[in-house]
Amino acid sequence: MELRDIEIFLTLAEELHFGRTAERLHVSQARVSQAIKVQERRIGGTLFERTSRAVTLTPLGEQLRDDLRTGYDAIRKGLTRAAESTRGTTGTVRLGVMGVVGHEIRDVIERFTAAHPECDVALSEIVFSDPFSALRAGDLDLILVWRQVREPDLTEGPVLLTEGRLMGVWAGHELADRSSVSMEDFAGRVVAHCASPALEYWIESMVPQSTPSGRPVLRGPAVTTFHEVLTQVAGRRCVTPMNEHGLHYFSHPGVAWIPVHDAPLTEWALVWRTDDLPARAQAFAEVAAAAGPRAYTAPTGDPAQPPR
């Protein structure tokens, strides 16, 4: 079966309409019909049921679709990578970041665009409650998230940024006047609970279910974005761990930030699809690895803490 015939079959299996398939592939409807008939004769069975009102896959057609899809996608990706290699590193790196973290890696972005002037970097926001979907769907080339990511279809690459952690409490909280707190101070306190589809093990690396000594940390309101977390903290419904950059970027009425002196460092690493890394994204990862991780440093003139 020719690659074009496979493409026609898979497109018709998706569209279930001869006219739309022809339009999408820029061929005549007769070409689509002919290709399907040839495939059915070669296989010796019917792939599609056709009536005046609908086109549907037969069980044989469903089986062939499922068997061909993975191999066809792999061939297309291989051809794309080969084409990228012949014309050099060009195009836009689509990088997913959480909130303002992209601002903290601008030095890496500048190094990359200086080394590859025909490339650009487009930042898109991802949220901690669903950090991987856009990457898996192919809408992003890379994402920057905290470690540890242990997904079989994803690869964790170089660390770009490291930083300490804070505890966020509401104004007037018993800990608000402390110069620092311990991870043990989360014991018995309510923290926001991340709504699905976030991975529990990955969230737990930032919001543990117990302190280092094993004392439980209670789960409270479900949230999907950091702004929702701030609202819950200011409303006295929970406390929250947060990365150090939050003190500079997320001043919020009614929320006080306290350094956690014994918290593990947060390491922000690039992650990509294991079997699908475009040349431009690979070049970005190589520049990031060569630069090495940068320790976060709070800018001078940080906004004042809210009243405690």
mmCIF file with all atom_site columns, C-alpha atoms in Angstrom, residues 82-287:
data_model
loop_
_atom_site.group_PDB
_atom_site.id
_atom_site.type_symbol
_atom_site.label_atom_id
_atom_site.label_alt_id
_atom_site.label_comp_id
_atom_site.label_asym_id
_atom_site.label_entity_id
_atom_site.label_seq_id
_atom_site.pdbx_PDB_ins_code
_atom_site.Cartn_x
_atom_site.Cartn_y
_atom_site.Cartn_z
_atom_site.occupancy
_atom_site.B_iso_or_equiv
_atom_site.pdbx_formal_charge
_atom_site.auth_seq_id
_atom_site.auth_comp_id
_atom_site.auth_asym_id
_atom_site.auth_atom_id
_atom_site.pdbx_PDB_model_num
ATOM 1   C CA . ALA A 1 82  ? 14.830  14.647 8.284  1.00 0.00 ? 82  ALA A CA 1
ATOM 2   C CA . ALA A 1 83  ? 13.568  17.768 6.509  1.00 0.00 ? 83  ALA A CA 1
ATOM 3   C CA . GLU A 1 84  ? 14.456  19.915 9.512  1.00 0.00 ? 84  GLU A CA 1
ATOM 4   C CA . SER A 1 85  ? 17.961  18.479 9.549  1.00 0.00 ? 85  SER A CA 1
ATOM 5   C CA . THR A 1 86  ? 18.588  19.318 5.900  1.00 0.00 ? 86  THR A CA 1
ATOM 6   C CA . ARG A 1 87  ? 17.491  22.930 6.165  1.00 0.00 ? 87  ARG A CA 1
ATOM 7   C CA . GLY A 1 88  ? 19.058  23.623 9.563  1.00 0.00 ? 88  GLY A CA 1
ATOM 8   C CA . THR A 1 89  ? 17.451  24.814 12.762 1.00 0.00 ? 89  THR A CA 1
ATOM 9   C CA . THR A 1 90  ? 14.572  27.141 11.962 1.00 0.00 ? 90  THR A CA 1
ATOM 10  C CA . GLY A 1 91  ? 11.093  27.917 13.192 1.00 0.00 ? 91  GLY A CA 1
ATOM 11  C CA . THR A 1 92  ? 9.456   28.667 16.509 1.00 0.00 ? 92  THR A CA 1
ATOM 12  C CA . VAL A 1 93  ? 10.070  26.709 19.687 1.00 0.00 ? 93  VAL A CA 1
ATOM 13  C CA . ARG A 1 94  ? 6.726   26.380 21.458 1.00 0.00 ? 94  ARG A CA 1
ATOM 14  C CA . LEU A 1 95  ? 7.513   26.390 25.167 1.00 0.00 ? 95  LEU A CA 1
ATOM 15  C CA . GLY A 1 96  ? 4.927   25.929 27.914 1.00 0.00 ? 96  GLY A CA 1
ATOM 16  C CA . VAL A 1 97  ? 5.645   27.653 31.228 1.00 0.00 ? 97  VAL A CA 1
ATOM 17  C CA . MET A 1 98  ? 3.789   28.209 34.472 1.00 0.00 ? 98  MET A CA 1
ATOM 18  C CA . GLY A 1 99  ? 2.838   31.829 34.948 1.00 0.00 ? 99  GLY A CA 1
ATOM 19  C CA . VAL A 1 100 ? 5.831   34.133 35.227 1.00 0.00 ? 100 VAL A CA 1
ATOM 20  C CA . VAL A 1 101 ? 8.534   31.445 35.305 1.00 0.00 ? 101 VAL A CA 1
ATOM 21  C CA . GLY A 1 102 ? 9.237   32.187 31.653 1.00 0.00 ? 102 GLY A CA 1
ATOM 22  C CA . HIS A 1 103 ? 10.519  35.611 32.684 1.00 0.00 ? 103 HIS A CA 1
ATOM 23  C CA . GLU A 1 104 ? 13.120  33.915 34.863 1.00 0.00 ? 104 GLU A CA 1
ATOM 24  C CA . ILE A 1 105 ? 14.661  31.994 31.933 1.00 0.00 ? 105 ILE A CA 1
ATOM 25  C CA . ARG A 1 106 ? 14.923  34.946 29.569 1.00 0.00 ? 106 ARG A CA 1
ATOM 26  C CA . ASP A 1 107 ? 18.730  34.607 29.627 1.00 0.00 ? 107 ASP A CA 1
ATOM 27  C CA . VAL A 1 108 ? 18.461  31.115 28.117 1.00 0.00 ? 108 VAL A CA 1
ATOM 28  C CA . ILE A 1 109 ? 15.982  32.348 25.519 1.00 0.00 ? 109 ILE A CA 1
ATOM 29  C CA . GLU A 1 110 ? 18.332  35.193 24.570 1.00 0.00 ? 110 GLU A CA 1
ATOM 30  C CA . ARG A 1 111 ? 21.281  32.807 24.266 1.00 0.00 ? 111 ARG A CA 1
ATOM 31  C CA . PHE A 1 112 ? 19.247  30.501 22.058 1.00 0.00 ? 112 PHE A CA 1
ATOM 32  C CA . THR A 1 113 ? 17.997  33.181 19.669 1.00 0.00 ? 113 THR A CA 1
ATOM 33  C CA . ALA A 1 114 ? 21.509  34.650 19.461 1.00 0.00 ? 114 ALA A CA 1
ATOM 34  C CA . ALA A 1 115 ? 22.914  31.232 18.515 1.00 0.00 ? 115 ALA A CA 1
ATOM 35  C CA . HIS A 1 116 ? 19.995  30.470 16.176 1.00 0.00 ? 116 HIS A CA 1
ATOM 36  C CA . PRO A 1 117 ? 18.819  33.781 14.699 1.00 0.00 ? 117 PRO A CA 1
ATOM 37  C CA . GLU A 1 118 ? 16.320  32.053 12.391 1.00 0.00 ? 118 GLU A CA 1
ATOM 38  C CA . CYS A 1 119 ? 14.470  30.669 15.408 1.00 0.00 ? 119 CYS A CA 1
ATOM 39  C CA . ASP A 1 120 ? 12.060  32.234 17.856 1.00 0.00 ? 120 ASP A CA 1
ATOM 40  C CA . VAL A 1 121 ? 10.549  31.127 21.166 1.00 0.00 ? 121 VAL A CA 1
ATOM 41  C CA . ALA A 1 122 ? 6.809   31.420 21.814 1.00 0.00 ? 122 ALA A CA 1
ATOM 42  C CA . LEU A 1 123 ? 5.753   31.088 25.452 1.00 0.00 ? 123 LEU A CA 1
ATOM 43  C CA . SER A 1 124 ? 2.360   29.610 26.347 1.00 0.00 ? 124 SER A CA 1
ATOM 44  C CA . GLU A 1 125 ? 0.948   29.304 29.843 1.00 0.00 ? 125 GLU A CA 1
ATOM 45  C CA . ILE A 1 126 ? 0.327   25.899 31.377 1.00 0.00 ? 126 ILE A CA 1
ATOM 46  C CA . VAL A 1 127 ? -1.185  25.288 34.808 1.00 0.00 ? 127 VAL A CA 1
ATOM 47  C CA . PHE A 1 128 ? -0.092  22.896 37.535 1.00 0.00 ? 128 PHE A CA 1
ATOM 48  C CA . SER A 1 129 ? -3.459  21.138 37.463 1.00 0.00 ? 129 SER A CA 1
ATOM 49  C CA . ASP A 1 130 ? -2.917  19.997 33.855 1.00 0.00 ? 130 ASP A CA 1
ATOM 50  C CA . PRO A 1 131 ? 0.706   20.541 32.840 1.00 0.00 ? 131 PRO A CA 1
ATOM 51  C CA . PHE A 1 132 ? 1.223   17.749 30.301 1.00 0.00 ? 132 PHE A CA 1
ATOM 52  C CA . SER A 1 133 ? -1.847  17.630 28.030 1.00 0.00 ? 133 SER A CA 1
ATOM 53  C CA . ALA A 1 134 ? -0.757  20.309 25.538 1.00 0.00 ? 134 ALA A CA 1
ATOM 54  C CA . LEU A 1 135 ? 2.685   18.718 25.242 1.00 0.00 ? 135 LEU A CA 1
ATOM 55  C CA . ARG A 1 136 ? 1.241   15.270 24.654 1.00 0.00 ? 136 ARG A CA 1
ATOM 56  C CA . ALA A 1 137 ? -1.203  16.651 22.082 1.00 0.00 ? 137 ALA A CA 1
ATOM 57  C CA . GLY A 1 138 ? 1.666   18.149 20.079 1.00 0.00 ? 138 GLY A CA 1
ATOM 58  C CA . ASP A 1 139 ? 0.598   21.744 20.723 1.00 0.00 ? 139 ASP A CA 1
ATOM 59  C CA . LEU A 1 140 ? 3.903   22.435 22.512 1.00 0.00 ? 140 LEU A CA 1
ATOM 60  C CA . ASP A 1 141 ? 7.468   21.315 21.806 1.00 0.00 ? 141 ASP A CA 1
ATOM 61  C CA . LEU A 1 142 ? 8.725   21.671 25.376 1.00 0.00 ? 142 LEU A CA 1
ATOM 62  C CA . ILE A 1 143 ? 7.416   22.492 28.823 1.00 0.00 ? 143 ILE A CA 1
ATOM 63  C CA . LEU A 1 144 ? 9.225   23.824 31.881 1.00 0.00 ? 144 LEU A CA 1
ATOM 64  C CA . VAL A 1 145 ? 7.981   22.189 35.088 1.00 0.00 ? 145 VAL A CA 1
ATOM 65  C CA . TRP A 1 146 ? 9.349   21.227 38.456 1.00 0.00 ? 146 TRP A CA 1
ATOM 66  C CA . ARG A 1 147 ? 10.994  17.844 38.840 1.00 0.00 ? 147 ARG A CA 1
ATOM 67  C CA . GLN A 1 148 ? 10.400  14.852 39.166 1.00 0.00 ? 148 GLN A CA 1
ATOM 68  C CA . VAL A 1 149 ? 8.453   13.788 36.062 1.00 0.00 ? 149 VAL A CA 1
ATOM 69  C CA . ARG A 1 150 ? 8.249   10.003 35.772 1.00 0.00 ? 150 ARG A CA 1
ATOM 70  C CA . GLU A 1 151 ? 6.068   9.455  32.699 1.00 0.00 ? 151 GLU A CA 1
ATOM 71  C CA . PRO A 1 152 ? 7.103   6.732  30.207 1.00 0.00 ? 152 PRO A CA 1
ATOM 72  C CA . ASP A 1 153 ? 6.211   8.856  27.173 1.00 0.00 ? 153 ASP A CA 1
ATOM 73  C CA . LEU A 1 154 ? 7.990   11.994 28.434 1.00 0.00 ? 154 LEU A CA 1
ATOM 74  C CA . THR A 1 155 ? 11.677  12.793 28.926 1.00 0.00 ? 155 THR A CA 1
ATOM 75  C CA . GLU A 1 156 ? 12.988  15.112 31.614 1.00 0.00 ? 156 GLU A CA 1
ATOM 76  C CA . GLY A 1 157 ? 15.882  17.224 30.378 1.00 0.00 ? 157 GLY A CA 1
ATOM 77  C CA . PRO A 1 158 ? 18.192  19.898 31.776 1.00 0.00 ? 158 PRO A CA 1
ATOM 78  C CA . VAL A 1 159 ? 17.392  22.008 34.820 1.00 0.00 ? 159 VAL A CA 1
ATOM 79  C CA . LEU A 1 160 ? 17.185  25.720 33.983 1.00 0.00 ? 160 LEU A CA 1
ATOM 80  C CA . LEU A 1 161 ? 16.284  27.295 37.328 1.00 0.00 ? 161 LEU A CA 1
ATOM 81  C CA . THR A 1 162 ? 16.485  26.433 41.033 1.00 0.00 ? 162 THR A CA 1
ATOM 82  C CA . GLU A 1 163 ? 14.841  28.245 43.927 1.00 0.00 ? 163 GLU A CA 1
ATOM 83  C CA . GLY A 1 164 ? 13.790  27.952 47.542 1.00 0.00 ? 164 GLY A CA 1
ATOM 84  C CA . ARG A 1 165 ? 10.254  27.671 48.855 1.00 0.00 ? 165 ARG A CA 1
ATOM 85  C CA . LEU A 1 166 ? 7.839   29.740 50.917 1.00 0.00 ? 166 LEU A CA 1
ATOM 86  C CA . MET A 1 167 ? 4.749   29.172 53.002 1.00 0.00 ? 167 MET A CA 1
ATOM 87  C CA . GLY A 1 168 ? 1.790   31.391 52.206 1.00 0.00 ? 168 GLY A CA 1
ATOM 88  C CA . VAL A 1 169 ? -0.570  32.213 55.087 1.00 0.00 ? 169 VAL A CA 1
ATOM 89  C CA . TRP A 1 170 ? -3.349  34.726 55.583 1.00 0.00 ? 170 TRP A CA 1
ATOM 90  C CA . ALA A 1 171 ? -2.728  38.057 57.310 1.00 0.00 ? 171 ALA A CA 1
ATOM 91  C CA . GLY A 1 172 ? -3.054  37.634 61.058 1.00 0.00 ? 172 GLY A CA 1
ATOM 92  C CA . HIS A 1 173 ? -2.157  33.941 60.946 1.00 0.00 ? 173 HIS A CA 1
ATOM 93  C CA . GLU A 1 174 ? -0.173  32.694 63.941 1.00 0.00 ? 174 GLU A CA 1
ATOM 94  C CA . LEU A 1 175 ? 2.886   32.108 61.711 1.00 0.00 ? 175 LEU A CA 1
ATOM 95  C CA . ALA A 1 176 ? 2.674   35.376 59.778 1.00 0.00 ? 176 ALA A CA 1
ATOM 96  C CA . ASP A 1 177 ? 5.222   37.204 61.944 1.00 0.00 ? 177 ASP A CA 1
ATOM 97  C CA . ARG A 1 178 ? 7.838   34.466 61.807 1.00 0.00 ? 178 ARG A CA 1
ATOM 98  C CA . SER A 1 179 ? 11.078  35.175 59.954 1.00 0.00 ? 179 SER A CA 1
ATOM 99  C CA . SER A 1 180 ? 11.071  31.581 58.695 1.00 0.00 ? 180 SER A CA 1
ATOM 100 C CA . VAL A 1 181 ? 9.225   28.296 59.153 1.00 0.00 ? 181 VAL A CA 1
ATOM 101 C CA . SER A 1 182 ? 10.023  24.599 58.834 1.00 0.00 ? 182 SER A CA 1
ATOM 102 C CA . MET A 1 183 ? 8.462   21.895 56.689 1.00 0.00 ? 183 MET A CA 1
ATOM 103 C CA . GLU A 1 184 ? 7.211   20.522 60.012 1.00 0.00 ? 184 GLU A CA 1
ATOM 104 C CA . ASP A 1 185 ? 5.048   23.643 60.385 1.00 0.00 ? 185 ASP A CA 1
ATOM 105 C CA . PHE A 1 186 ? 2.763   22.247 57.675 1.00 0.00 ? 186 PHE A CA 1
ATOM 106 C CA . ALA A 1 187 ? 1.798   19.381 60.008 1.00 0.00 ? 187 ALA A CA 1
ATOM 107 C CA . GLY A 1 188 ? -1.911  19.330 60.794 1.00 0.00 ? 188 GLY A CA 1
ATOM 108 C CA . ARG A 1 189 ? -2.576  22.350 58.593 1.00 0.00 ? 189 ARG A CA 1
ATOM 109 C CA . VAL A 1 190 ? -4.893  22.423 55.587 1.00 0.00 ? 190 VAL A CA 1
ATOM 110 C CA . VAL A 1 191 ? -3.342  22.994 52.157 1.00 0.00 ? 191 VAL A CA 1
ATOM 111 C CA . ALA A 1 192 ? -5.156  23.402 48.839 1.00 0.00 ? 192 ALA A CA 1
ATOM 112 C CA . HIS A 1 193 ? -5.784  20.192 46.903 1.00 0.00 ? 193 HIS A CA 1
ATOM 113 C CA . CYS A 1 194 ? -4.970  20.139 43.192 1.00 0.00 ? 194 CYS A CA 1
ATOM 114 C CA . ALA A 1 195 ? -7.904  19.167 41.011 1.00 0.00 ? 195 ALA A CA 1
ATOM 115 C CA . SER A 1 196 ? -7.463  16.391 38.433 1.00 0.00 ? 196 SER A CA 1
ATOM 116 C CA . PRO A 1 197 ? -6.006  15.571 35.917 1.00 0.00 ? 197 PRO A CA 1
ATOM 117 C CA . ALA A 1 198 ? -2.735  16.474 37.674 1.00 0.00 ? 198 ALA A CA 1
ATOM 118 C CA . LEU A 1 199 ? -0.508  13.546 38.626 1.00 0.00 ? 199 LEU A CA 1
ATOM 119 C CA . GLU A 1 200 ? -0.590  12.992 42.376 1.00 0.00 ? 200 GLU A CA 1
ATOM 120 C CA . TYR A 1 201 ? 3.053   11.933 42.679 1.00 0.00 ? 201 TYR A CA 1
ATOM 121 C CA . TRP A 1 202 ? 4.185   15.039 40.806 1.00 0.00 ? 202 TRP A CA 1
ATOM 122 C CA . ILE A 1 203 ? 1.981   17.387 42.858 1.00 0.00 ? 203 ILE A CA 1
ATOM 123 C CA . GLU A 1 204 ? 3.163   15.705 46.054 1.00 0.00 ? 204 GLU A CA 1
ATOM 124 C CA . SER A 1 205 ? 6.756   16.675 45.260 1.00 0.00 ? 205 SER A CA 1
ATOM 125 C CA . MET A 1 206 ? 5.601   20.272 45.781 1.00 0.00 ? 206 MET A CA 1
ATOM 126 C CA . VAL A 1 207 ? 2.685   19.764 48.193 1.00 0.00 ? 207 VAL A CA 1
ATOM 127 C CA . PRO A 1 208 ? 3.574   16.715 50.306 1.00 0.00 ? 208 PRO A CA 1
ATOM 128 C CA . GLN A 1 209 ? 0.939   14.694 52.128 1.00 0.00 ? 209 GLN A CA 1
ATOM 129 C CA . SER A 1 210 ? 3.148   14.453 55.195 1.00 0.00 ? 210 SER A CA 1
ATOM 130 C CA . THR A 1 211 ? 6.055   16.305 56.782 1.00 0.00 ? 211 THR A CA 1
ATOM 131 C CA . PRO A 1 212 ? 9.599   14.868 56.815 1.00 0.00 ? 212 PRO A CA 1
ATOM 132 C CA . SER A 1 213 ? 8.884   13.303 60.225 1.00 0.00 ? 213 SER A CA 1
ATOM 133 C CA . GLY A 1 214 ? 5.713   11.646 58.906 1.00 0.00 ? 214 GLY A CA 1
ATOM 134 C CA . ARG A 1 215 ? 3.069   13.941 60.402 1.00 0.00 ? 215 ARG A CA 1
ATOM 135 C CA . PRO A 1 216 ? 0.052   14.360 58.070 1.00 0.00 ? 216 PRO A CA 1
ATOM 136 C CA . VAL A 1 217 ? -0.633  17.488 56.014 1.00 0.00 ? 217 VAL A CA 1
ATOM 137 C CA . LEU A 1 218 ? -4.364  17.907 55.457 1.00 0.00 ? 218 LEU A CA 1
ATOM 138 C CA . ARG A 1 219 ? -5.943  18.368 52.031 1.00 0.00 ? 219 ARG A CA 1
ATOM 139 C CA . GLY A 1 220 ? -8.481  21.165 51.659 1.00 0.00 ? 220 GLY A CA 1
ATOM 140 C CA . PRO A 1 221 ? -10.179 23.086 48.834 1.00 0.00 ? 221 PRO A CA 1
ATOM 141 C CA . ALA A 1 222 ? -9.699  21.883 45.251 1.00 0.00 ? 222 ALA A CA 1
ATOM 142 C CA . VAL A 1 223 ? -7.940  24.380 42.955 1.00 0.00 ? 223 VAL A CA 1
ATOM 143 C CA . THR A 1 224 ? -6.781  24.461 39.340 1.00 0.00 ? 224 THR A CA 1
ATOM 144 C CA . THR A 1 225 ? -4.706  27.673 39.142 1.00 0.00 ? 225 THR A CA 1
ATOM 145 C CA . PHE A 1 226 ? -2.386  29.564 41.435 1.00 0.00 ? 226 PHE A CA 1
ATOM 146 C CA . HIS A 1 227 ? -4.742  32.534 41.548 1.00 0.00 ? 227 HIS A CA 1
ATOM 147 C CA . GLU A 1 228 ? -7.363  30.206 43.000 1.00 0.00 ? 228 GLU A CA 1
ATOM 148 C CA . VAL A 1 229 ? -4.801  29.133 45.608 1.00 0.00 ? 229 VAL A CA 1
ATOM 149 C CA . LEU A 1 230 ? -4.243  32.772 46.594 1.00 0.00 ? 230 LEU A CA 1
ATOM 150 C CA . THR A 1 231 ? -7.973  33.337 46.920 1.00 0.00 ? 231 THR A CA 1
ATOM 151 C CA . GLN A 1 232 ? -8.324  30.332 49.217 1.00 0.00 ? 232 GLN A CA 1
ATOM 152 C CA . VAL A 1 233 ? -5.367  31.406 51.378 1.00 0.00 ? 233 VAL A CA 1
ATOM 153 C CA . ALA A 1 234 ? -6.614  34.990 51.667 1.00 0.00 ? 234 ALA A CA 1
ATOM 154 C CA . GLY A 1 235 ? -10.026 33.560 52.598 1.00 0.00 ? 235 GLY A CA 1
ATOM 155 C CA . ARG A 1 236 ? -8.441  31.694 55.541 1.00 0.00 ? 236 ARG A CA 1
ATOM 156 C CA . ARG A 1 237 ? -9.339  28.293 54.140 1.00 0.00 ? 237 ARG A CA 1
ATOM 157 C CA . CYS A 1 238 ? -5.800  26.946 53.793 1.00 0.00 ? 238 CYS A CA 1
ATOM 158 C CA . VAL A 1 239 ? -2.090  27.674 53.755 1.00 0.00 ? 239 VAL A CA 1
ATOM 159 C CA . THR A 1 240 ? 0.123   26.854 50.793 1.00 0.00 ? 240 THR A CA 1
ATOM 160 C CA . PRO A 1 241 ? 3.693   26.069 49.805 1.00 0.00 ? 241 PRO A CA 1
ATOM 161 C CA . MET A 1 242 ? 5.020   28.265 47.026 1.00 0.00 ? 242 MET A CA 1
ATOM 162 C CA . ASN A 1 243 ? 8.243   28.774 45.149 1.00 0.00 ? 243 ASN A CA 1
ATOM 163 C CA . GLU A 1 244 ? 10.440  31.677 46.137 1.00 0.00 ? 244 GLU A CA 1
ATOM 164 C CA . HIS A 1 245 ? 9.638   33.798 43.082 1.00 0.00 ? 245 HIS A CA 1
ATOM 165 C CA . GLY A 1 246 ? 6.080   34.129 44.411 1.00 0.00 ? 246 GLY A CA 1
ATOM 166 C CA . LEU A 1 247 ? 7.234   36.741 46.909 1.00 0.00 ? 247 LEU A CA 1
ATOM 167 C CA . HIS A 1 248 ? 8.180   39.055 44.052 1.00 0.00 ? 248 HIS A CA 1
ATOM 168 C CA . TYR A 1 249 ? 5.469   38.273 41.510 1.00 0.00 ? 249 TYR A CA 1
ATOM 169 C CA . PHE A 1 250 ? 2.427   37.431 43.608 1.00 0.00 ? 250 PHE A CA 1
ATOM 170 C CA . SER A 1 251 ? 1.872   40.131 46.176 1.00 0.00 ? 251 SER A CA 1
ATOM 171 C CA . HIS A 1 252 ? -1.741  39.642 47.244 1.00 0.00 ? 252 HIS A CA 1
ATOM 172 C CA . PRO A 1 253 ? -3.846  41.525 49.789 1.00 0.00 ? 253 PRO A CA 1
ATOM 173 C CA . GLY A 1 254 ? -4.238  39.340 52.823 1.00 0.00 ? 254 GLY A CA 1
ATOM 174 C CA . VAL A 1 255 ? -1.473  36.832 52.001 1.00 0.00 ? 255 VAL A CA 1
ATOM 175 C CA . ALA A 1 256 ? 1.886   36.804 53.794 1.00 0.00 ? 256 ALA A CA 1
ATOM 176 C CA . TRP A 1 257 ? 4.902   34.826 52.589 1.00 0.00 ? 257 TRP A CA 1
ATOM 177 C CA . ILE A 1 258 ? 7.391   33.165 54.953 1.00 0.00 ? 258 ILE A CA 1
ATOM 178 C CA . PRO A 1 259 ? 10.602  31.397 53.852 1.00 0.00 ? 259 PRO A CA 1
ATOM 179 C CA . VAL A 1 260 ? 10.720  27.646 54.552 1.00 0.00 ? 260 VAL A CA 1
ATOM 180 C CA . HIS A 1 261 ? 14.306  27.215 55.711 1.00 0.00 ? 261 HIS A CA 1
ATOM 181 C CA . ASP A 1 262 ? 14.526  23.417 55.371 1.00 0.00 ? 262 ASP A CA 1
ATOM 182 C CA . ALA A 1 263 ? 12.479  22.881 52.197 1.00 0.00 ? 263 ALA A CA 1
ATOM 183 C CA . PRO A 1 264 ? 14.106  21.080 49.261 1.00 0.00 ? 264 PRO A CA 1
ATOM 184 C CA . LEU A 1 265 ? 15.090  23.257 46.335 1.00 0.00 ? 265 LEU A CA 1
ATOM 185 C CA . THR A 1 266 ? 12.631  23.405 43.462 1.00 0.00 ? 266 THR A CA 1
ATOM 186 C CA . GLU A 1 267 ? 14.328  22.454 40.203 1.00 0.00 ? 267 GLU A CA 1
ATOM 187 C CA . TRP A 1 268 ? 12.642  23.641 37.004 1.00 0.00 ? 268 TRP A CA 1
ATOM 188 C CA . ALA A 1 269 ? 13.462  21.271 34.128 1.00 0.00 ? 269 ALA A CA 1
ATOM 189 C CA . LEU A 1 270 ? 12.593  21.013 30.456 1.00 0.00 ? 270 LEU A CA 1
ATOM 190 C CA . VAL A 1 271 ? 10.356  18.094 29.474 1.00 0.00 ? 271 VAL A CA 1
ATOM 191 C CA . TRP A 1 272 ? 9.530   16.810 25.990 1.00 0.00 ? 272 TRP A CA 1
ATOM 192 C CA . ARG A 1 273 ? 7.853   13.894 24.228 1.00 0.00 ? 273 ARG A CA 1
ATOM 193 C CA . THR A 1 274 ? 10.319  11.013 24.321 1.00 0.00 ? 274 THR A CA 1
ATOM 194 C CA . ASP A 1 275 ? 9.936   9.995  20.672 1.00 0.00 ? 275 ASP A CA 1
ATOM 195 C CA . ASP A 1 276 ? 9.258   13.405 19.159 1.00 0.00 ? 276 ASP A CA 1
ATOM 196 C CA . LEU A 1 277 ? 11.752  16.226 19.712 1.00 0.00 ? 277 LEU A CA 1
ATOM 197 C CA . PRO A 1 278 ? 11.952  18.679 16.768 1.00 0.00 ? 278 PRO A CA 1
ATOM 198 C CA . ALA A 1 279 ? 15.417  19.892 15.805 1.00 0.00 ? 279 ALA A CA 1
ATOM 199 C CA . ARG A 1 280 ? 14.654  23.436 16.998 1.00 0.00 ? 280 ARG A CA 1
ATOM 200 C CA . ALA A 1 281 ? 13.546  22.157 20.411 1.00 0.00 ? 281 ALA A CA 1
ATOM 201 C CA . GLN A 1 282 ? 16.600  19.931 20.672 1.00 0.00 ? 282 GLN A CA 1
ATOM 202 C CA . ALA A 1 283 ? 18.784  22.945 19.934 1.00 0.00 ? 283 ALA A CA 1
ATOM 203 C CA . PHE A 1 284 ? 17.021  24.903 22.693 1.00 0.00 ? 284 PHE A CA 1
ATOM 204 C CA . ALA A 1 285 ? 17.581  22.061 25.166 1.00 0.00 ? 285 ALA A CA 1
ATOM 205 C CA . GLU A 1 286 ? 21.264  21.932 24.220 1.00 0.00 ? 286 GLU A CA 1
ATOM 206 C CA . VAL A 1 287 ? 21.671  25.666 24.820 1.00 0.00 ? 287 VAL A CA 1
#
